[in-house]
Coordinates of C-alpha atoms and ligand atoms in Angstrom, one line a residue:
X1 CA 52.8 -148.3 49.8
X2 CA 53.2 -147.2 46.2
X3 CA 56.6 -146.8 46.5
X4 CA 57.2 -150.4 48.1
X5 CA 55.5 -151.9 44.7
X6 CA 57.0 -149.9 42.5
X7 CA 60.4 -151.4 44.4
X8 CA 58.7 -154.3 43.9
X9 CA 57.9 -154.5 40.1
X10 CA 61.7 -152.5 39.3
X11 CA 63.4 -155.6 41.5
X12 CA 61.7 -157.9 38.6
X13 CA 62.1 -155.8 35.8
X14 CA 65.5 -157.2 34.8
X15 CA 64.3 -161.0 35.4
X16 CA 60.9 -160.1 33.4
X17 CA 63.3 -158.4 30.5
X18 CA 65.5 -161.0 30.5
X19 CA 62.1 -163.1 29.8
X20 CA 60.8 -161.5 27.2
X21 CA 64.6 -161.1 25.2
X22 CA 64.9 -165.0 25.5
X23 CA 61.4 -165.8 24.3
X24 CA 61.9 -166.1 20.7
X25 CA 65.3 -167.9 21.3
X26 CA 63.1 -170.6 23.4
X27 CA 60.2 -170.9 21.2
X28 CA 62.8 -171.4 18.1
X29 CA 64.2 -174.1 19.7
X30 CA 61.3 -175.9 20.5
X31 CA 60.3 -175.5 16.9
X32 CA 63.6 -176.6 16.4
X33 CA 63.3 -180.4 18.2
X34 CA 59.8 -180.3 17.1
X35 CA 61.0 -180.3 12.9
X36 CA 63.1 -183.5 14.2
X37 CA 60.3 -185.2 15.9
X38 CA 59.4 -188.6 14.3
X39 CA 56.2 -189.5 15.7
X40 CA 55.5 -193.7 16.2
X41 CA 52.6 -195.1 13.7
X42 CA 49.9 -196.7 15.6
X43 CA 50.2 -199.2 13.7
X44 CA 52.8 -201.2 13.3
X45 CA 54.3 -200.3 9.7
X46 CA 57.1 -202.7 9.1
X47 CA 56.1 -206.6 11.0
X48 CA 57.9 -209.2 9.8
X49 CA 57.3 -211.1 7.1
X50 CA 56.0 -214.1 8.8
X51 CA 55.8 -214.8 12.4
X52 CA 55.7 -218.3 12.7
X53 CA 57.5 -221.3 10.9
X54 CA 56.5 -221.8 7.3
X55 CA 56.8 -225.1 5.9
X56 CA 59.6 -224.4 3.4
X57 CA 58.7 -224.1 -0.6
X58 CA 61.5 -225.4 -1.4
X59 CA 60.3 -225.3 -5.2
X60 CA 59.4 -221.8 -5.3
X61 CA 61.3 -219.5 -7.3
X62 CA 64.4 -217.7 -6.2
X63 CA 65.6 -214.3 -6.7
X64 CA 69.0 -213.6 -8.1
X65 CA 71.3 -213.7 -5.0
X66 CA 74.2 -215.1 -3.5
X67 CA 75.1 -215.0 0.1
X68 CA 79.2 -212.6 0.2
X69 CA 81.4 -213.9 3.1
X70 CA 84.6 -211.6 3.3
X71 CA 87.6 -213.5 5.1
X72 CA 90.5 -214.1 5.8
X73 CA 92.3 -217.7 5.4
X74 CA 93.4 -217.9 9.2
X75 CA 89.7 -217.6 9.8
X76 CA 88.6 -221.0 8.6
X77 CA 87.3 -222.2 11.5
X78 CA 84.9 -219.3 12.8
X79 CA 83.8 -219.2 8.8
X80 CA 82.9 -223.1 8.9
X81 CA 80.9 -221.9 12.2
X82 CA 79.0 -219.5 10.5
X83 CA 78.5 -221.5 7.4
X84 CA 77.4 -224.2 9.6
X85 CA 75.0 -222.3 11.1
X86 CA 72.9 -220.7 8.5
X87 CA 73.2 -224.1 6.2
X88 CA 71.2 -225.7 9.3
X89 CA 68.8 -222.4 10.1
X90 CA 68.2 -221.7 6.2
X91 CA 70.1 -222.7 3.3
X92 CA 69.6 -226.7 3.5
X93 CA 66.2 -225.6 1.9
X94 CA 67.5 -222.6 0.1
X95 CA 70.4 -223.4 -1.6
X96 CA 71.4 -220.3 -2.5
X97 CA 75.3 -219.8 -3.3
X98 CA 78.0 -218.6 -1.0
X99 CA 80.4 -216.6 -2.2
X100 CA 84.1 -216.3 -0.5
X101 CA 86.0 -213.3 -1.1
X102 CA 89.7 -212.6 -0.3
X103 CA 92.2 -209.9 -0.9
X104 CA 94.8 -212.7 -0.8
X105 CA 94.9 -216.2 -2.3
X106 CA 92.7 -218.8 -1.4
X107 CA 94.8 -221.4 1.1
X108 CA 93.1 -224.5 -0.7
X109 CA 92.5 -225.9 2.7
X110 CA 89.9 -223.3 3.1
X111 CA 88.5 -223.8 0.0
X112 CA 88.0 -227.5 0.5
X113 CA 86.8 -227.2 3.8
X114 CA 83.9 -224.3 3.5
X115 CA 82.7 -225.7 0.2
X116 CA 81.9 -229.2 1.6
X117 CA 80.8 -227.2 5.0
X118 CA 78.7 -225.3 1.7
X119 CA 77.4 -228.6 0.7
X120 CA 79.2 -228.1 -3.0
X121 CA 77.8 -224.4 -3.6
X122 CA 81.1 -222.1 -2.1
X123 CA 82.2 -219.6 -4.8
X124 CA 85.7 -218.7 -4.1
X125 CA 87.0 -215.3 -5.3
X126 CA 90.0 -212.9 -5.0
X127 CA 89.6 -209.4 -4.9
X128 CA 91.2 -207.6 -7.8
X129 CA 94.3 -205.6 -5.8
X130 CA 92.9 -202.3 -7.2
X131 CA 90.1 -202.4 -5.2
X132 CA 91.5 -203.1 -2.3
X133 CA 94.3 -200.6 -1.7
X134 CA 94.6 -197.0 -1.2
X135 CA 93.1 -194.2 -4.1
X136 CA 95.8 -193.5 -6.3
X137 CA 95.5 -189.7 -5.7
X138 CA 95.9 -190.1 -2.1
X139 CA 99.5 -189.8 -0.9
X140 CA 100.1 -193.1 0.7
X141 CA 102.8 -192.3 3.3
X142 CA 100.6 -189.7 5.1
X143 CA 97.7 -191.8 5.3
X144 CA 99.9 -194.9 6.4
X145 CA 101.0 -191.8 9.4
X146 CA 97.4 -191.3 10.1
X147 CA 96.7 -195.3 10.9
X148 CA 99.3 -195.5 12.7
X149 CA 98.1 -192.5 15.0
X150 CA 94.9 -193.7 14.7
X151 CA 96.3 -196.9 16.3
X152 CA 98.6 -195.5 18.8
X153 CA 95.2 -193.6 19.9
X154 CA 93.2 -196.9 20.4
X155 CA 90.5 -196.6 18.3
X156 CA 89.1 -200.3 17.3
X157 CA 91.1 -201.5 14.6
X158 CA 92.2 -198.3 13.1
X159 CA 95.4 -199.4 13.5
X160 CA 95.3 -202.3 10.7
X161 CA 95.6 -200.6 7.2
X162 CA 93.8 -203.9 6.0
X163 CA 90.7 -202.8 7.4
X164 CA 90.6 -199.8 6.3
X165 CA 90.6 -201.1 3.0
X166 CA 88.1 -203.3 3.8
X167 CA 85.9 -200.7 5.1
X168 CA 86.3 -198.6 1.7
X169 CA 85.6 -202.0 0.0
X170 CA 82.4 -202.7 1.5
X171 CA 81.5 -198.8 1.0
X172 CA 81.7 -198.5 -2.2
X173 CA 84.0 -201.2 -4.6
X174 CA 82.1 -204.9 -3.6
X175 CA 79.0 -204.5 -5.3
X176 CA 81.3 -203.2 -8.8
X177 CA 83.3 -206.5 -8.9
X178 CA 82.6 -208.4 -12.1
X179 CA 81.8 -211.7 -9.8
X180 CA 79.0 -209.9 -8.3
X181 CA 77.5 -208.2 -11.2
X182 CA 75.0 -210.4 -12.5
X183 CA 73.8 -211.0 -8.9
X184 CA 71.2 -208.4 -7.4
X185 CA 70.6 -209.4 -3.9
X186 CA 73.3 -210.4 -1.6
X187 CA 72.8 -211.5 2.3
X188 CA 76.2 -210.7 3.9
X189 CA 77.7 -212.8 6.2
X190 CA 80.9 -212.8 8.4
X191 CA 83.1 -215.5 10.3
X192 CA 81.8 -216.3 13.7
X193 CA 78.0 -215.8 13.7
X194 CA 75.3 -217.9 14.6
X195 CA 72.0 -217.9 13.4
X196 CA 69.5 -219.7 16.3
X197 CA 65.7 -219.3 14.8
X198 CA 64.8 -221.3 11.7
X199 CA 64.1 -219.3 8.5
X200 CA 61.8 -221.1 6.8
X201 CA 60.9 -218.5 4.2
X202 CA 62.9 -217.0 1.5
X203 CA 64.0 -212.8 2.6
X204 CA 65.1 -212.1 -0.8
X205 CA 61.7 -212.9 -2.4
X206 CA 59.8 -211.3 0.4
X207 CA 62.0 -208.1 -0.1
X208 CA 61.2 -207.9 -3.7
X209 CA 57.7 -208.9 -2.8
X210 CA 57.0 -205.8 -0.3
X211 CA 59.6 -203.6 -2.3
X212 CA 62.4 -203.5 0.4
X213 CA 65.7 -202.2 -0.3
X214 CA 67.5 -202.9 2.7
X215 CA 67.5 -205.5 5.7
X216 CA 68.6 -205.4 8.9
X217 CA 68.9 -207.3 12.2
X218 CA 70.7 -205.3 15.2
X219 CA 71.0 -201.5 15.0
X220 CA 73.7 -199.6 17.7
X221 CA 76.0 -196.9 18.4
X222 CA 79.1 -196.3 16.5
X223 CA 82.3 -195.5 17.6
X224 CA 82.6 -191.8 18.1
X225 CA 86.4 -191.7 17.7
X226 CA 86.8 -193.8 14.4
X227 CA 84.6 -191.0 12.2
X228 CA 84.4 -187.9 13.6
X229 CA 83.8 -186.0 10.2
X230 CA 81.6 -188.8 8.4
X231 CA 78.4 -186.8 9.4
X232 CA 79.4 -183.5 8.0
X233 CA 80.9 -184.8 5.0
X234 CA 77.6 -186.3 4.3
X235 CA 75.3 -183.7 5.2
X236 CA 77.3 -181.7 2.6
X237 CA 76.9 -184.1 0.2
X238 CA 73.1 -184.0 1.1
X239 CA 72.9 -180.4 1.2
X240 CA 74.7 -180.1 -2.0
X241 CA 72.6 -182.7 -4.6
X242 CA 69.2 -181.1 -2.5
X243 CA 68.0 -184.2 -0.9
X244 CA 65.1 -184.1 1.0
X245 CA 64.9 -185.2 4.6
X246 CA 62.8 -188.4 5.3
X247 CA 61.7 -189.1 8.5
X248 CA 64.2 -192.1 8.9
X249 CA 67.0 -189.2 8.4
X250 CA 65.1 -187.2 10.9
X251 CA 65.1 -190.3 13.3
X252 CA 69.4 -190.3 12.9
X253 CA 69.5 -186.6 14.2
X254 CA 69.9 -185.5 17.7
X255 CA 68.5 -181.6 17.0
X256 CA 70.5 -179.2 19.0
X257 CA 69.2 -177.5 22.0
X258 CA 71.1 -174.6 21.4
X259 CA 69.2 -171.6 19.7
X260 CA 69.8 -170.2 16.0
X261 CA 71.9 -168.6 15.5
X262 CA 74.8 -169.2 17.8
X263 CA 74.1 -173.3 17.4
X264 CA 76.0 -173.0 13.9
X265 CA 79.0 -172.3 15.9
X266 CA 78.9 -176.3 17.4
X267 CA 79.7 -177.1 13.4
X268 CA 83.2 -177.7 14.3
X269 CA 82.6 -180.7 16.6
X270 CA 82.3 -183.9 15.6
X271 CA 79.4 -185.8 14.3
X272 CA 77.6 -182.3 14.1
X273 CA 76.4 -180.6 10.6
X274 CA 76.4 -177.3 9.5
X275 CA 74.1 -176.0 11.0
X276 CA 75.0 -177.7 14.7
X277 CA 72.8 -180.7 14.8
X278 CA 74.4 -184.2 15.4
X279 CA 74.0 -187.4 14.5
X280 CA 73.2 -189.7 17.2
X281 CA 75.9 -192.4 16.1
X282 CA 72.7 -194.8 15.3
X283 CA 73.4 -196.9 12.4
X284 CA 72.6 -200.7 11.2
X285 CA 74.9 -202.9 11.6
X286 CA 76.2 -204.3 8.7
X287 CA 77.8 -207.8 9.5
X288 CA 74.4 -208.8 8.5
X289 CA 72.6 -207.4 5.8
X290 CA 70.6 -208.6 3.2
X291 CA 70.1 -205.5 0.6
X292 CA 69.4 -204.6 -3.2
X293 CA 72.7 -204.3 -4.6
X294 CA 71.4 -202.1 -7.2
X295 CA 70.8 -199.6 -4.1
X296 CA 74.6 -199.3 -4.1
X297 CA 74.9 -199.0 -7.8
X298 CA 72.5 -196.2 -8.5
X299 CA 74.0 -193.3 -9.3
X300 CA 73.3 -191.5 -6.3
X301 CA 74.9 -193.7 -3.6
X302 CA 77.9 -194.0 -5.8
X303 CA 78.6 -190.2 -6.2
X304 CA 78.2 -189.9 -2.4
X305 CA 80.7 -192.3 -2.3
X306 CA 82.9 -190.8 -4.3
X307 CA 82.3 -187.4 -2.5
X308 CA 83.7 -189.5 0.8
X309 CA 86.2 -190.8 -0.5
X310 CA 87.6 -188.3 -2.0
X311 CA 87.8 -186.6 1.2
X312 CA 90.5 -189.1 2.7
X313 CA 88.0 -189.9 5.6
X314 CA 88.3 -194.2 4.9
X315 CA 92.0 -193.7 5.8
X316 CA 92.8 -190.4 7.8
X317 CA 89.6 -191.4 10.1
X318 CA 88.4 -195.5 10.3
X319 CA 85.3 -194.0 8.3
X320 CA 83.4 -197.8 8.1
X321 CA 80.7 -199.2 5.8
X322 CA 77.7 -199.9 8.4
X323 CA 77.6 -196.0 9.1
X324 CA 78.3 -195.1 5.5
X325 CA 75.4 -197.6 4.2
X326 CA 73.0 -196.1 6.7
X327 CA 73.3 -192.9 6.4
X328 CA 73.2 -193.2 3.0
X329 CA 69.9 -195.9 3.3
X330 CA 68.6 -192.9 5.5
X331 CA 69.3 -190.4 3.1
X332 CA 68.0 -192.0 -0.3
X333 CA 65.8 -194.7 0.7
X334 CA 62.3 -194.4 2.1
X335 CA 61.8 -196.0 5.7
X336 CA 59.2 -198.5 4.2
X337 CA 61.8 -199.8 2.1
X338 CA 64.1 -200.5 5.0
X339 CA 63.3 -203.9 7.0
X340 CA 64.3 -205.3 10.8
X341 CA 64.3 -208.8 10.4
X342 CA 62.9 -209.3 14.1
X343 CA 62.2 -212.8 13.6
X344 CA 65.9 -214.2 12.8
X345 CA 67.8 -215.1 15.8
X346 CA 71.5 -213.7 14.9
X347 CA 74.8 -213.2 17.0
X348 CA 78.1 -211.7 16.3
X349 CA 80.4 -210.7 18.9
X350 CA 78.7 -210.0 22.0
X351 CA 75.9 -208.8 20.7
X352 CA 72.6 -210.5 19.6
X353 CA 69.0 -210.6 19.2
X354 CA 67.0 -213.0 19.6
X355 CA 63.8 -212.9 19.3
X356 CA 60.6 -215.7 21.0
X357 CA 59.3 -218.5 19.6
X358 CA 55.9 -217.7 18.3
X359 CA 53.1 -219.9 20.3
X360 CA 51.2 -222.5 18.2
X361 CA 53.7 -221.6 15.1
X362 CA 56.2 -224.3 15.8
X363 CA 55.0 -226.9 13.3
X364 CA 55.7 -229.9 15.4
X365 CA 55.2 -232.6 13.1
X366 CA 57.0 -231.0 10.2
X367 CA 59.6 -233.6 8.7
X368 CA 61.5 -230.7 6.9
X369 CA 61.9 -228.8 10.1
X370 CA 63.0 -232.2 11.9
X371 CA 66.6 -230.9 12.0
X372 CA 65.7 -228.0 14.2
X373 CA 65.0 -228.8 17.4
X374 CA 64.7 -228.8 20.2
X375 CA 63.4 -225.1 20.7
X376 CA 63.3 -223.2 23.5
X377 CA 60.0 -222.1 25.0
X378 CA 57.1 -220.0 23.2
X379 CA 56.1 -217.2 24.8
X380 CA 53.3 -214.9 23.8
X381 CA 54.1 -211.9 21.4
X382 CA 57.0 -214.1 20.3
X383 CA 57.4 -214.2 16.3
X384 CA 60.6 -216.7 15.6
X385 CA 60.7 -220.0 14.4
X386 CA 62.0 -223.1 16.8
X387 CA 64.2 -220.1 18.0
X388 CA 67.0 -222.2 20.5
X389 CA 67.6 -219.1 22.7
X390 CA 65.4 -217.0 25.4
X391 CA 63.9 -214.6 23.6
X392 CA 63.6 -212.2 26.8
X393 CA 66.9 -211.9 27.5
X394 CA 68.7 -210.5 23.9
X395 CA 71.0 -207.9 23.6
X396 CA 70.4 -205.2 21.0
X397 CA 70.1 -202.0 22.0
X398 CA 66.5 -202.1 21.8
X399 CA 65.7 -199.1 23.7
X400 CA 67.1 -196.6 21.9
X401 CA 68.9 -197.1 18.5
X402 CA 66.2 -199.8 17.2
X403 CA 63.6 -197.9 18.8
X404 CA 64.5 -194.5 16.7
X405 CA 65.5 -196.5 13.4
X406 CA 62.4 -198.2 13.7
X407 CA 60.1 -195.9 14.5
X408 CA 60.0 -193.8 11.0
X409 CA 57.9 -196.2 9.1
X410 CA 56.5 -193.6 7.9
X411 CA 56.1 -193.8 4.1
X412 CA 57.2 -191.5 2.2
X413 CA 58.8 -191.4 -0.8
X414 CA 62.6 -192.1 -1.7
X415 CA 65.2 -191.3 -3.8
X416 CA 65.7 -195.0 -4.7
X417 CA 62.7 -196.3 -6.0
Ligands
LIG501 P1 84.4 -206.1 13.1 O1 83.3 -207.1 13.0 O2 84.2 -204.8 12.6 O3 85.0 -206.1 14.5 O4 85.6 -206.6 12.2 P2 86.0 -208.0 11.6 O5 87.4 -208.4 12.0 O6 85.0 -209.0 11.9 O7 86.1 -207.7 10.0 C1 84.9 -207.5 9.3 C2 85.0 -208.4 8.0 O8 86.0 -208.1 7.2 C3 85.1 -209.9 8.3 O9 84.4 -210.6 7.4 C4 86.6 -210.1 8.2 O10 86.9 -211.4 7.8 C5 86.9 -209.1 7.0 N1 88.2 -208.5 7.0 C6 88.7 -207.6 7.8 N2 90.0 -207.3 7.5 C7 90.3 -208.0 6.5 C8 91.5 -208.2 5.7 O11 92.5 -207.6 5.8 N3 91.4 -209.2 4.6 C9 90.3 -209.9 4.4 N4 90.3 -210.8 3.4 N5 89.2 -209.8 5.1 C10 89.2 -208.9 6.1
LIG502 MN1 83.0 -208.9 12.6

C-alpha cells in the first residue's frame, strides 16, 4: 500500500517539478501583459465636441488654419469631388483656405477648376524639389534597387519612388515649408473623399478650446510588409531620449507571451522591439487629420524624424506618415490631447465611418443648414449632424484598432504640452 503511493507521488514528481520550475516564468508573464493593460474609463473621456447640429457662428473667430490637399494634376476630378464635399458639409460657413500642393507645376486647368470648386480661396503651391527627393547622403541607385524590389514584391505602392517621397514629405518636410509656416492648424485632405454629416462647428477652435493636439477619424491596421523595422527604430529612439510610456503607447503594444528572458530573442522579427514586444500595426489614419502643426515642429518629433530618416527606412522599406505620426502622437502626446472625431461622417477608399444622426438634434427649420438635406434616419445614441448615410452599417475597424486607440483616455501627461 505504501509502496503503491510512493509509485504514485514519484510518477508525478517530474510533472509537479516541472510545475514549480515554470512558475516564476508564468507569473512573469502575466505581470508582463498586466504592465500593458489599459484599463477603459467609466466614463467616457474623449465625446465629441458636439453631438447634434449647431447653428453655425459664422462670425466667431477662427484659429490660424488652412485646410493642405497634396495632388497630383491628373487628379482633378476626384480633388473637385472632395472639395465639393467638404465646401457643402463645412466650409460654405467656414471659409477657411485650401491649400494645393504639388511636386510638379500646376496644369492651370486645375488651378482654375478647384479654386472656383474653392469658391475663390484655393492656394496653389509647388513643393520646393529639395523636399521632395531623396536625402542627399543616401546613395540613390541602391535605394532606387530597393523600390524596385519592394515593387516586384507587391507591397501597396512601394513600387512608385513618388510616394515614397511623399511619405517622407508628410513625415517630416510639409509642416517646414515657408507657405505653411505662419499657419498652425491644418485639416488634411486628399482627392476622392466624401464627407456625409454636416459640421456645423468649427474643430480647430474646439481643439484649441479642449487643448487637443491631434484629430482623427478612422484608425486600422498597417501594412505589415511596407515597414517592417519602423517599430524598432522608434522604440530606440524612445528608449534612447528616455520617454516615458503613456497609456496610449501601452494601448499600440501587443506584450509578448513569451517569458523574460528568452522573449528578447523575438527582437529580430518585425514590428517587435528590443525587448520582443510588438506593435499591433494600429495607427490613425492620416488621409484625414486635423492636428497642431507645432506638434510636428517641436523639437522632439523632429529629432525622431531625423533619427528615421536617417536610417533609410522611407526608401529601403515604404516607411509612411500615418504610422510615423502615431507612433510618434503615442509616444509624445498625452491621450487627452488626441481626439476621434465620431461625429463626422468621412470616406476614403473603401473604408468609412459614419456615424447616426443624433435624435431631436437635426434643426429642421434651420435656413443655414437648408443645403443639407435630406438626412437619413436618427437613431438613438446617434451623435452626427443631418448625417446622409446609415449610421449602423460603417466600416472602421471599430472593434479592435479604434477600440484600443480609444480606450487610453487616460490623462496623463505628455511630452507635448
Ligand atoms: P493612399 O491613400 O495611401 O492609397 O495613397 P494616395 O495615392 O491617395 O496618395 C496619398 C496622397 O499623396 C494623395 O493626396 C495623393 O494625391 C498624393 N500623392 C501620392 N503620390 C504623389 C506624387 O507623386 N505627387 C504628388 N503631387 N502627390 C502625390
Ligand atoms: Mn489616398
Amino acid at each position: 500500500m505504501l509502496l503503491r503511493r510512493f509509485n504514485r507521488a514519484a510518477r508525478r514528481l517530474p510533472f509537479f517539478l516541472l510545475l514549480t520550475a515554470a512558475a516564476p516564468f508564468i507569473f512573469e508573464v502575466l505581470i508582463h501583459q498586466w504592465r500593458y493593460q489599459v484599463p477603459r474609463p467609466a466614463t467616457k473621456l474623449d465625446p465629441p465636441f458636439f453631438t447634434s447640429c449647431q447653428e453655425p457662428d459664422v462670425t466667431a473667430e477662427r484659429e490660424n488654419a488652412v485646410f493642405v490637399m497634396l495632388a497630383r494634376n491628373r487628379e482633378r476630378y476626384r480633388a473637385k469631388k472632395t472639395i465639393e464635399s467638404i465646401e457643402t458639409h463645412f466650409n460654405k460657413w467656414f471659409e477657411y483656405p485650401i491649400m494645393f500642393l504639388n511636386d510638379e507645376p500646376w496644369d492651370p486647368r486645375f488651378v482654375a477648376e478647384l479654386n472656383e470648386t474653392a469658391r475663390g480661396r484655393g492656394i496653389f503651391e509647388v513643393i520646393p524639389k529639395e523636399q521632395w527627393t531623396f536625402p542627399d547622403w543616401l546613395d540613390q541607385d541602391s535605394a532606387k534597387q530597393s523600390i524596385e524590389e519592394q515593387g516586384k514584391a507587391g507591397t501597396v505602392h512601394a513600387g512608385q519612388e513618388g510616394y515614397h517621397h511623399m511619405c517622407r514629405f508628410y513625415s517630416g518636410k510639409f509642416y517646414q515649408l515657408d507657405v505653411l509656416k505662419k499657419y498652425k492648424w491644418y485639416w488634411r485632405l486628399e482627392p476622392d473623399v466624401d464627407f456625409s454629416c454636416a459640421i456645423t462647428y468649427d474643430p480647430f477652435v474646439q481643439m484649441a478650446k479642449h487643448k487637443k493636439v491631434y484629430g482623427y477619424t478612422i484608425a486600422l491596421w498597417e501594412v505589415g510588409k511596407s515597414c517592417p523595422g519602423l517599430f524598432h527604430a522608434t522604440s530606440d529612439w524612445k528608449e534612447s531620449r528616455g520617454v516615458p510610456s503613456s497609456s496610449l503607447w501601452s494601448a499600440m503594444i501587443e506584450a509578448s507571451w513569451v517569458p523574460f528572458p528568452f522573449r528578447r530573442f523575438l527582437s529580430w522579427m518585425p514590428h517587435r522591439d528590443n525587448y520582443g514586444d510588438a506593435w499591433s500595426l494600429c495607427h490613425f489614419w492620416s488621409n484625414f487629420e486635423i492636428a497642431d502643426m507645432d506638434f510636428f515642429r517641436s523639437q522632439a518629433y523632429q529629432d525622431y524624424f531625423n533619427y528615421l530618416d536617417k536610417t533609410g527606412g522611407f526608401y529601403k522599406e515604404r516607411w509612411g506618415d500615418a504610422a510615423v505620426h502615431s507612433l510618434a502622437i503615442a509616444m509624445l502626446a498625452g491621450p487627452q490631447q488626441v481626439h476621434h472625431f465620431e461625429d463626422i461622417g468621412y470616406r476614403h477608399a473603401k473604408f468609412h465611418q459614419c456615424p447616426a444622426n443624433a435624435p431631436g438634434g437635426q434643426l429642421p427649420g434651420s435656413s443655414s443648414l437648408a443645403g443639407n438635406d435630406p438626412w437619413s434616419p436618427e437613431i438613438a445614441g446617434g451623435v452626427g449632424c443631418r448625417c446622409e448615410c446609415n449610421g449602423e452599417e460603417t466600416y472602421n475597424y471599430q472593434t479592435y484598432c479604434l477600440d484600443k486607440l480609444k480606450q487610453p483616455n487616460t490623462p496623463n501627461t505628455g511630452w507635448f504640452s
